[in-house]
Amino acid sequence: MAAAATTLRLLKPLSAASAAPLFALSNNPRLNRSVAPLLLFSSAAVVSRHHHRFCTMVSATVSSGEVTKPEPIDLKKGAKIREFRRRLKIVDIKGGVDEGLNRLGETLEVRGWVRTLRAQSSVTFIEVNDGSCISNMQCVMSSDSEGYDQVESGVISTGASVWIQGTVVASQGSKQKVELKVDKLVTVGTCDPSFPIQKKRVSREFLRTKAHLRPRTNTFGAVSRVRNALAYATHKFFQENGFVWLSSPIITASDCEGAGEQFCVTTLVPNSSEASHSPVNAIPTTKDGSIDWSKDFFGKPAFLTVSGQLNAETYATALTDVYTFGPTFRAENSNTSRHLAEFWMIEPELAFADLEDDMACATAYLQYVVKYILDNCKEDMDFFNTWIEKGIVDRLSDVVEKNVVQLTYTDAVELLLKAKKKFEFPVTWGCDLQSEHERYITEQAFGGCPVIIRDYPKEIKAFYMRQNDDGKTVAAMDMLVPRIGELIGGSQREERLGHLEQRLDDLKLDRESYWWYLDLRRYGSVPHAGFGLGFERLVQFATGIDNIRDAIPFPRAPGSADF
């Protein structure tokens, strides 16, 4: 089916002298750029300024990667919107079992960014990557290819964006099965020589200062694709198991964890440019000198959420099984490799469920998403196995294949006390286990198996966790995994109204702030359970990346909110 929308009329066809595209639109301001007649000129100096118009030409003349002929349309009769089609990517060409050999002789086009360029006496090799996979498309260009003058003039360099049309041929090299014999090349956007992502290796610390450019590296391209696959697998797992996805609020008036590490959301401080020079005494106060929150936007203190769990419980008591997957925030002044101020959380909530159901769900979920990336991200996982963490594929395979071990907190403490290892943080019953303790248990005591520790002391756990019959512990569980330590934390929730009210009082938490949460126990209360998983820690676990700031596109940490 031919595309029927945008008309492209080339008054002068592309020639070898064409260095870059420039399009002149009709002077009629009512015409949309995407449907206006286009004039094509040749000018290397205007590539950057007009590269976005070139994209219109490419999408009009090439549909889903295969060369097509645009059909003229009559604007007087009304133009139909072109049919949307999946674009052909490099992964589609090279990612199959035959690695592209099944496409020999096909004329295709590639759009992407130049990784390397090697000019030899009779031929030029241009490696192009479009982000769909680690593999580049090697484009072989001879001096008679249209657009070769752009190579000679130096317009094409590492980082430049290009559109290349050519024929798939068998590669003469050993690194790939196929390559593209270039018929035509057009520069979409030139790249300034100051481009910091060159072939040489640079540190990840440096790349954090270039977060807008680091996706163009092999490492961060692979992290992004695996992160995407984990997110897709997350939704797939819960949807296949009858859960309903819930959008939990980002702004809240309650503190789920009771930790007080929340970002305040207020309009009492003037916004925009006024904030930088607004006097403190402009904030309204009460007679006793306290902030007058009644004058604020919500009429009370409000914060960025640390968890969507409490909200998920409200819907679990109506829809049975739900899950949230969204951003959460912690105003914790921590600069470790394990903490972020903004991160994503996955939080399922199961009604008519106890701690055993919760542990079963957490285990099934982790094994599902890990198996998904092992099956569907093989090239990226091989990259991590070679360059980031040797043995990561075997480690993840163990998670899928081995049984998860469970033991009580009390047994875990005894195990640590008997360990022939000196820990930085001493172990006593009632202490909160540190990362070094958690990693010892899963990596050494149990040989790399995931381990669930359950029945923690109530003093170190949140108010909403169900109290066990011993009066000392709560029905809580943490899943520990190698290299990360705690990956999942969950519990059976306290469904008994009296017990929950008493717990709030013991912790000096205001019952009025949780009136709606207590209502869930008044009106048709049921046993229910759930867990939370920090998505960036899962990405770390799946990729071997050491620093959590490299597991999220734009990390937010103390003193760092760029990009």
XYZ file of C-alpha atoms in Angstrom:
563
model
C 0.000 0.000 0.000
C 1.554 3.285 -1.093
C 1.845 6.185 1.311
C -0.749 8.837 0.562
C 0.107 11.870 2.613
C 3.114 14.133 2.158
C 4.038 15.230 -1.336
C 7.703 15.720 -2.134
C 8.588 17.313 -5.449
C 12.301 17.508 -6.162
C 12.650 20.256 -8.737
C 16.266 19.232 -9.087
C 17.210 15.635 -8.261
C 20.002 14.797 -5.814
C 23.384 14.658 -7.437
C 26.919 13.839 -6.394
C 27.467 17.533 -5.815
C 24.772 17.611 -3.159
C 26.451 18.193 0.177
C 23.351 18.719 2.321
C 19.629 19.390 1.956
C 17.893 22.733 2.189
C 14.171 22.989 1.745
C 12.275 26.122 0.864
C 8.625 26.061 1.765
C 5.806 27.865 0.044
C 5.315 31.436 1.207
C 1.719 30.613 2.041
C 1.744 30.652 5.888
C -1.387 28.530 6.038
C 0.354 25.533 4.518
C 1.689 23.009 6.972
C 5.378 22.268 6.501
C 4.731 18.568 6.221
C 2.482 19.021 3.164
C 4.025 22.038 1.477
C 5.942 21.582 -1.825
C 9.677 21.373 -1.177
C 12.595 22.745 -3.168
C 15.945 21.033 -2.818
C 19.198 23.003 -2.917
C 22.778 22.087 -2.183
C 24.561 23.841 0.672
C 26.789 22.298 3.331
C 26.566 25.471 5.396
C 22.879 25.069 6.140
C 22.770 21.403 7.120
C 22.345 22.058 10.817
C 19.735 24.777 10.361
C 17.513 22.718 8.102
C 18.098 19.124 9.105
C 14.593 18.863 10.576
C 13.103 19.611 7.162
C 15.219 16.878 5.640
C 13.603 14.413 8.018
C 10.249 15.286 6.421
C 11.700 14.425 3.022
C 13.069 11.119 4.241
C 9.818 10.068 5.884
C 7.901 11.077 2.781
C 10.062 9.152 0.337
C 10.965 6.142 2.447
C 8.403 4.086 4.327
C 9.535 1.501 6.910
C 13.054 1.538 5.514
C 12.333 0.388 1.975
C 12.489 2.765 -0.949
C 9.047 3.845 -2.144
C 7.787 6.416 -4.598
C 5.708 9.235 -3.110
C 2.399 9.896 -4.778
C 1.278 13.474 -5.483
C -1.796 14.698 -3.662
C -4.306 17.382 -4.425
C -4.606 19.691 -1.431
C -7.903 21.024 -2.717
C -9.461 17.605 -2.265
C -7.944 17.205 1.192
C -4.855 15.237 2.135
C -5.046 11.974 3.999
C -2.608 11.323 6.814
C 0.078 8.901 5.751
C -0.229 5.392 7.189
C 2.125 4.901 10.127
C 4.479 1.980 9.731
C 7.190 0.504 11.887
C 10.520 1.863 10.724
C 13.195 -0.530 9.598
C 16.101 -0.422 12.044
C 19.582 -1.865 11.991
C 18.484 -4.525 14.485
C 15.832 -5.629 11.973
C 18.459 -5.987 9.267
C 21.208 -7.679 11.281
C 19.424 -9.103 14.301
C 17.929 -12.265 12.852
C 19.322 -15.766 12.821
C 20.941 -15.132 9.438
C 22.385 -11.785 10.643
C 21.160 -10.089 7.470
C 22.104 -12.705 4.866
C 18.415 -13.208 4.091
C 18.319 -9.624 2.794
C 21.134 -9.865 0.262
C 20.372 -7.765 -2.813
C 17.693 -5.641 -1.133
C 17.851 -1.863 -1.477
C 17.363 -0.316 1.945
C 18.033 2.898 3.773
C 19.673 3.502 7.136
C 19.285 6.568 9.324
C 21.585 7.091 12.251
C 24.734 8.608 13.671
C 28.285 8.049 12.486
C 30.403 6.082 14.947
C 33.583 5.837 12.878
C 34.799 6.734 9.404
C 37.789 5.108 7.658
C 38.799 6.519 4.300
C 41.050 4.346 2.144
C 42.398 4.908 -1.334
C 39.472 3.409 -3.223
C 36.756 2.962 -0.645
C 35.418 4.558 2.558
C 33.918 2.613 5.480
C 31.283 4.446 7.535
C 29.968 2.765 10.690
C 26.427 3.963 11.420
C 24.386 3.243 14.551
C 20.703 4.034 15.080
C 20.419 2.945 18.721
C 18.372 -0.175 18.014
C 21.291 -2.480 18.882
C 24.999 -2.394 19.672
C 25.902 -3.491 16.154
C 26.722 -0.787 13.652
C 25.842 -0.974 9.992
C 29.034 -0.888 7.969
C 28.381 1.265 4.934
C 30.894 0.900 2.093
C 31.156 3.945 -0.118
C 33.104 4.349 -3.335
C 34.037 7.593 -5.064
C 31.189 7.247 -7.568
C 28.523 7.037 -4.853
C 26.187 10.010 -4.754
C 27.202 12.294 -1.898
C 30.837 11.130 -1.792
C 31.939 14.765 -1.895
C 30.604 15.103 1.654
C 33.231 12.606 2.751
C 35.958 14.400 0.794
C 35.008 17.792 2.208
C 35.044 16.537 5.822
C 31.328 17.129 6.405
C 30.958 13.531 7.598
C 32.598 12.955 10.976
C 31.990 11.001 14.184
C 28.683 12.114 15.667
C 27.161 13.411 12.440
C 23.687 12.181 11.530
C 23.233 10.685 8.069
C 20.718 9.133 5.720
C 22.165 6.388 3.571
C 20.556 4.359 0.825
C 22.256 1.276 -0.527
C 22.209 -2.405 -1.368
C 22.736 -5.186 1.165
C 25.778 -7.264 0.185
C 27.849 -9.950 1.851
C 30.619 -8.441 3.948
C 34.246 -9.076 3.097
C 35.199 -8.580 6.754
C 34.860 -11.022 9.639
C 33.034 -8.757 12.107
C 29.689 -8.837 10.304
C 27.868 -10.990 7.785
C 26.473 -8.134 5.692
C 27.205 -4.523 4.883
C 25.540 -1.777 2.877
C 26.978 -0.813 -0.503
C 26.174 2.893 -0.597
C 24.251 4.341 -3.524
C 23.426 7.678 -1.939
C 24.460 9.534 1.211
C 23.014 12.735 2.629
C 24.188 14.552 5.736
C 21.255 15.296 8.048
C 23.227 17.081 10.767
C 26.909 17.910 10.952
C 28.839 17.406 14.183
C 31.112 19.993 15.744
C 34.710 18.799 16.326
C 34.177 19.352 20.078
C 31.869 16.308 20.217
C 32.994 14.548 23.441
C 31.920 10.988 22.567
C 34.797 9.794 20.425
C 36.116 6.272 19.839
C 38.431 6.454 22.842
C 37.049 5.215 26.159
C 36.000 7.747 28.784
C 34.977 7.262 32.405
C 31.370 6.892 33.480
C 31.921 9.760 35.917
C 32.732 11.995 32.944
C 29.725 10.705 31.027
C 27.420 11.673 33.901
C 28.339 15.277 33.114
C 27.240 14.587 29.524
C 24.004 12.767 30.302
C 22.402 14.235 27.173
C 25.032 12.546 24.985
C 25.940 9.374 26.862
C 23.143 7.275 25.263
C 25.304 7.296 22.119
C 27.910 5.106 23.800
C 27.732 1.315 23.662
C 27.380 1.018 27.434
C 24.495 3.421 27.906
C 22.757 2.354 24.739
C 22.781 -1.203 26.079
C 21.629 -0.106 29.549
C 18.745 1.815 27.992
C 17.592 -1.134 25.902
C 17.759 -3.552 28.841
C 15.956 -1.041 31.055
C 13.244 -0.820 28.401
C 13.008 -4.609 28.200
C 12.708 -4.891 31.996
C 9.903 -2.318 32.011
C 8.073 -4.154 29.235
C 8.532 -7.494 30.995
C 7.239 -5.957 34.236
C 3.970 -4.912 32.661
C 3.784 -8.204 30.779
C 4.173 -10.281 33.957
C 1.538 -8.450 35.951
C -0.926 -8.168 33.074
C -0.605 -11.879 32.323
C -1.318 -12.619 35.994
C -4.498 -10.559 36.212
C -3.170 -7.391 37.875
C -4.550 -3.940 37.100
C -2.030 -1.137 36.603
C -2.646 1.852 38.872
C -1.353 5.411 38.480
C -0.466 6.382 42.031
C -0.163 10.095 42.895
C 3.190 11.845 42.841
C 2.035 14.533 45.278
C 0.863 13.280 48.661
C 0.086 14.521 52.157
C 1.152 11.291 53.890
C 4.523 9.696 54.520
C 4.335 6.002 53.690
C 7.597 5.083 55.399
C 7.334 7.500 58.333
C 10.931 8.497 57.700
C 10.378 12.184 57.061
C 12.752 12.214 54.075
C 10.358 13.936 51.692
C 10.556 16.855 49.282
C 8.053 19.542 50.177
C 5.755 20.796 47.410
C 4.639 24.370 47.983
C 3.597 27.567 46.256
C 4.362 29.698 49.324
C 7.805 30.319 47.898
C 7.310 32.362 44.692
C 7.968 30.241 41.634
C 9.952 30.804 38.439
C 12.459 33.672 38.404
C 10.925 35.270 41.496
C 12.162 32.440 43.723
C 15.821 33.423 43.469
C 15.268 36.829 45.050
C 12.186 36.339 47.197
C 12.449 37.456 50.862
C 11.905 34.891 53.595
C 9.380 37.125 55.310
C 7.137 36.815 52.246
C 6.128 33.335 53.424
C 2.829 33.644 55.348
C 2.944 32.671 59.016
C 0.462 32.137 61.814
C 0.370 34.201 65.025
C 2.793 31.840 66.730
C 5.314 32.209 63.885
C 4.693 28.840 62.202
C 4.209 28.551 58.457
C 0.557 29.148 57.570
C -0.066 26.096 55.410
C -3.698 27.096 54.939
C -2.437 29.690 52.464
C -0.605 27.054 50.427
C -1.919 25.517 47.196
C -3.354 22.395 48.856
C -4.202 24.072 52.154
C -1.866 21.728 54.019
C 1.734 20.481 53.795
C 2.261 18.369 50.676
C 5.222 16.299 49.512
C 6.597 14.269 46.639
C 5.727 10.656 47.315
C 8.208 8.116 48.646
C 5.913 5.231 47.712
C 2.627 4.471 45.986
C 1.877 1.553 48.302
C -0.808 3.106 50.510
C -2.705 4.264 47.445
C -2.333 0.825 45.849
C -3.953 -0.712 48.927
C -7.109 1.316 48.332
C -7.521 -0.167 44.865
C -6.489 -3.674 45.896
C -9.454 -3.673 48.278
C -11.700 -3.117 45.267
C -9.919 -4.725 42.285
C -8.104 -7.517 44.205
C -4.677 -7.396 42.500
C -3.070 -4.133 41.365
C 0.395 -2.731 40.761
C 1.983 0.679 40.443
C 5.014 1.567 38.361
C 6.053 5.175 38.668
C 8.510 7.752 40.011
C 9.173 8.173 43.728
C 11.402 10.568 45.646
C 13.630 10.655 48.711
C 15.159 13.824 50.137
C 17.967 11.789 51.641
C 21.299 13.591 51.578
C 23.230 10.545 50.421
C 26.000 10.466 47.835
C 26.520 6.703 47.734
C 26.451 4.554 44.613
C 23.182 3.003 45.860
C 20.926 6.030 46.308
C 19.020 8.444 44.104
C 16.747 11.355 44.973
C 14.376 10.379 42.149
C 13.822 6.770 41.177
C 11.118 4.422 39.909
C 9.248 1.876 41.996
C 7.261 -1.235 41.137
C 4.712 -1.965 43.846
C 2.169 -4.781 43.466
C -0.565 -5.245 46.050
C -2.496 -8.505 46.422
C -5.822 -8.751 48.255
C -6.843 -11.944 50.051
C -3.140 -12.748 50.397
C -0.614 -13.373 53.151
C 3.170 -13.254 53.397
C 3.542 -16.630 51.675
C 1.626 -15.318 48.650
C 3.765 -12.192 48.686
C 7.030 -14.145 48.612
C 5.712 -16.392 45.841
C 4.770 -13.364 43.717
C 8.122 -11.645 44.259
C 10.013 -14.801 43.313
C 7.951 -15.424 40.185
C 8.272 -11.786 39.117
C 12.066 -11.656 39.456
C 12.598 -14.930 37.631
C 10.228 -13.846 34.859
C 11.872 -10.516 34.067
C 15.415 -11.920 34.318
C 14.553 -14.753 31.938
C 12.960 -12.218 29.582
C 16.138 -10.179 29.152
C 18.296 -13.296 28.854
C 16.047 -14.480 26.023
C 15.456 -11.150 24.290
C 18.547 -8.988 24.914
C 21.301 -11.457 24.042
C 23.590 -9.036 22.232
C 23.414 -6.485 25.034
C 23.846 -9.158 27.704
C 26.904 -10.518 25.883
C 28.281 -6.984 25.897
C 27.782 -6.693 29.658
C 29.293 -10.133 30.124
C 32.421 -9.057 28.210
C 32.917 -5.441 29.275
C 30.994 -4.755 32.502
C 30.803 -7.888 34.664
C 32.298 -11.160 33.539
C 29.963 -13.993 34.445
C 26.806 -11.908 34.670
C 24.902 -14.189 32.282
C 25.662 -17.219 34.472
C 24.758 -15.266 37.601
C 21.391 -14.272 36.166
C 20.782 -17.776 34.867
C 21.228 -19.039 38.424
C 18.491 -16.666 39.581
C 16.103 -18.168 37.051
C 17.034 -21.794 37.628
C 17.847 -22.076 41.332
C 15.290 -22.210 44.136
C 15.008 -19.113 46.299
C 16.071 -19.764 49.901
C 14.063 -18.373 52.821
C 15.072 -17.979 56.462
C 13.907 -15.888 59.385
C 15.626 -12.708 60.501
C 16.589 -14.485 63.730
C 18.281 -17.301 61.788
C 20.028 -14.771 59.554
C 21.465 -12.958 62.563
C 22.747 -16.241 63.988
C 24.318 -17.079 60.631
C 26.109 -13.717 60.539
C 27.313 -14.041 64.142
C 28.892 -17.384 63.282
C 30.478 -16.081 60.059
C 34.254 -16.070 59.939
C 34.228 -12.549 58.586
C 34.687 -9.183 60.210
C 31.903 -6.798 59.283
C 32.173 -3.031 59.387
C 28.784 -2.854 61.131
C 28.385 -5.154 64.172
C 25.474 -7.600 64.092
C 23.003 -7.876 66.954
C 19.385 -9.023 67.084
C 17.258 -5.960 66.402
C 19.759 -4.187 64.118
C 18.873 -3.241 60.557
C 20.928 -5.480 58.277
C 23.428 -3.547 56.155
C 24.396 -4.173 52.545
C 27.549 -6.033 53.593
C 25.465 -8.426 55.702
C 22.934 -8.994 52.939
C 25.590 -9.643 50.307
C 27.437 -12.084 52.553
C 24.258 -14.090 53.045
C 23.367 -14.362 49.357
C 26.842 -14.440 47.798
C 28.789 -16.571 50.265
C 26.481 -18.350 52.675
C 24.130 -19.495 49.902
C 26.430 -19.486 46.878
C 24.732 -16.862 44.730
C 21.109 -17.909 45.298
C 18.505 -15.239 45.943
C 17.562 -15.317 49.622
C 14.384 -14.120 51.325
C 14.700 -13.044 54.953
C 11.377 -12.848 56.769
C 9.844 -11.933 60.156
C 11.833 -8.826 61.063
C 11.720 -7.006 64.425
C 8.793 -4.604 64.380
C 10.930 -1.729 65.689
C 12.908 -1.501 62.448
C 9.958 -1.858 60.084
C 7.140 0.420 58.924
C 3.866 0.948 60.777
C 1.670 -0.820 58.225
C 3.287 -4.271 58.546
C 1.212 -7.010 60.198
C 2.301 -7.904 63.718
C 3.141 -11.570 64.285
C 1.760 -13.530 67.213
C 5.061 -13.282 69.108
C 4.500 -9.536 69.568
C 8.117 -8.838 68.623
C 8.230 -9.355 64.870
C 6.175 -8.434 61.839
C 5.280 -10.410 58.706
C 7.880 -8.647 56.558
C 10.266 -10.014 53.959
C 13.294 -8.774 52.019
C 14.644 -10.523 48.945
C 18.439 -10.378 48.703
C 20.375 -10.934 45.486
C 24.108 -11.111 44.691
C 26.003 -7.820 44.180
C 23.000 -5.682 45.196
C 21.831 -6.990 48.541
C 18.201 -6.039 49.151
C 16.309 -5.841 45.873
C 12.722 -6.350 47.032
C 11.075 -5.399 50.317
C 7.550 -6.421 51.194
C 5.131 -7.496 53.886
C 1.690 -8.639 54.784
C -0.209 -5.480 55.694
C -1.902 -4.975 59.044
C -5.578 -5.460 58.212
C -6.823 -5.240 61.843
C -8.061 -1.763 62.678
C -7.219 -1.847 66.381
C -3.686 -3.103 65.832
C -3.037 -0.473 63.159
C -4.342 2.377 65.312
C -2.174 1.249 68.202
C 0.877 1.094 65.941
C 0.303 4.642 64.719
C 0.031 5.810 68.319
C 3.210 3.970 69.321
C 5.128 5.719 66.534
C 3.472 9.087 67.322
C 1.995 9.326 63.844
C -1.136 11.456 63.447
C -4.172 9.248 62.930
C -5.965 12.079 61.142
C -3.373 12.017 58.363
C -4.256 8.385 57.723
C -8.022 8.590 58.125
C -8.680 7.194 54.675
C -6.126 4.407 55.188
C -7.857 3.409 58.411
C -11.202 3.405 56.582
C -9.956 0.452 54.523
C -9.906 -1.500 57.777
C -13.396 -0.322 58.725
C -15.115 -1.193 55.488
C -14.629 -4.768 54.326
C -11.056 -5.306 55.468
C -9.211 -8.321 54.044
C -5.753 -9.807 54.532
C -3.486 -8.330 51.871
C 0.196 -8.119 51.064
C 2.591 -6.510 48.645
C 6.154 -5.507 47.961
C 8.234 -2.714 46.516
C 11.133 -2.983 44.097
C 13.413 -0.109 43.171
C 13.566 -0.305 39.393
C 17.064 1.176 39.114
C 18.421 -1.480 41.465
C 16.873 -4.085 39.196
C 18.607 -2.450 36.219
C 21.886 -2.545 38.157
C 21.361 -6.195 38.986
C 20.582 -7.073 35.361
C 23.427 -5.119 33.744
C 26.274 -5.267 36.261
C 26.496 -1.473 36.365
C 28.181 -0.458 39.635
C 26.656 2.974 40.211
C 22.896 3.450 40.365
C 23.286 6.850 38.721
C 24.170 4.979 35.536
C 20.955 2.921 35.689
C 18.603 5.873 35.059
C 18.642 8.274 32.089
C 18.945 11.487 34.103
C 20.124 10.897 37.694
C 18.971 13.209 40.483
C 21.203 13.341 43.554
C 22.239 15.931 46.164
C 23.615 18.946 44.316
C 22.800 17.441 40.915
C 19.622 18.169 38.958
C 21.031 18.976 35.525
C 19.499 18.053 32.205
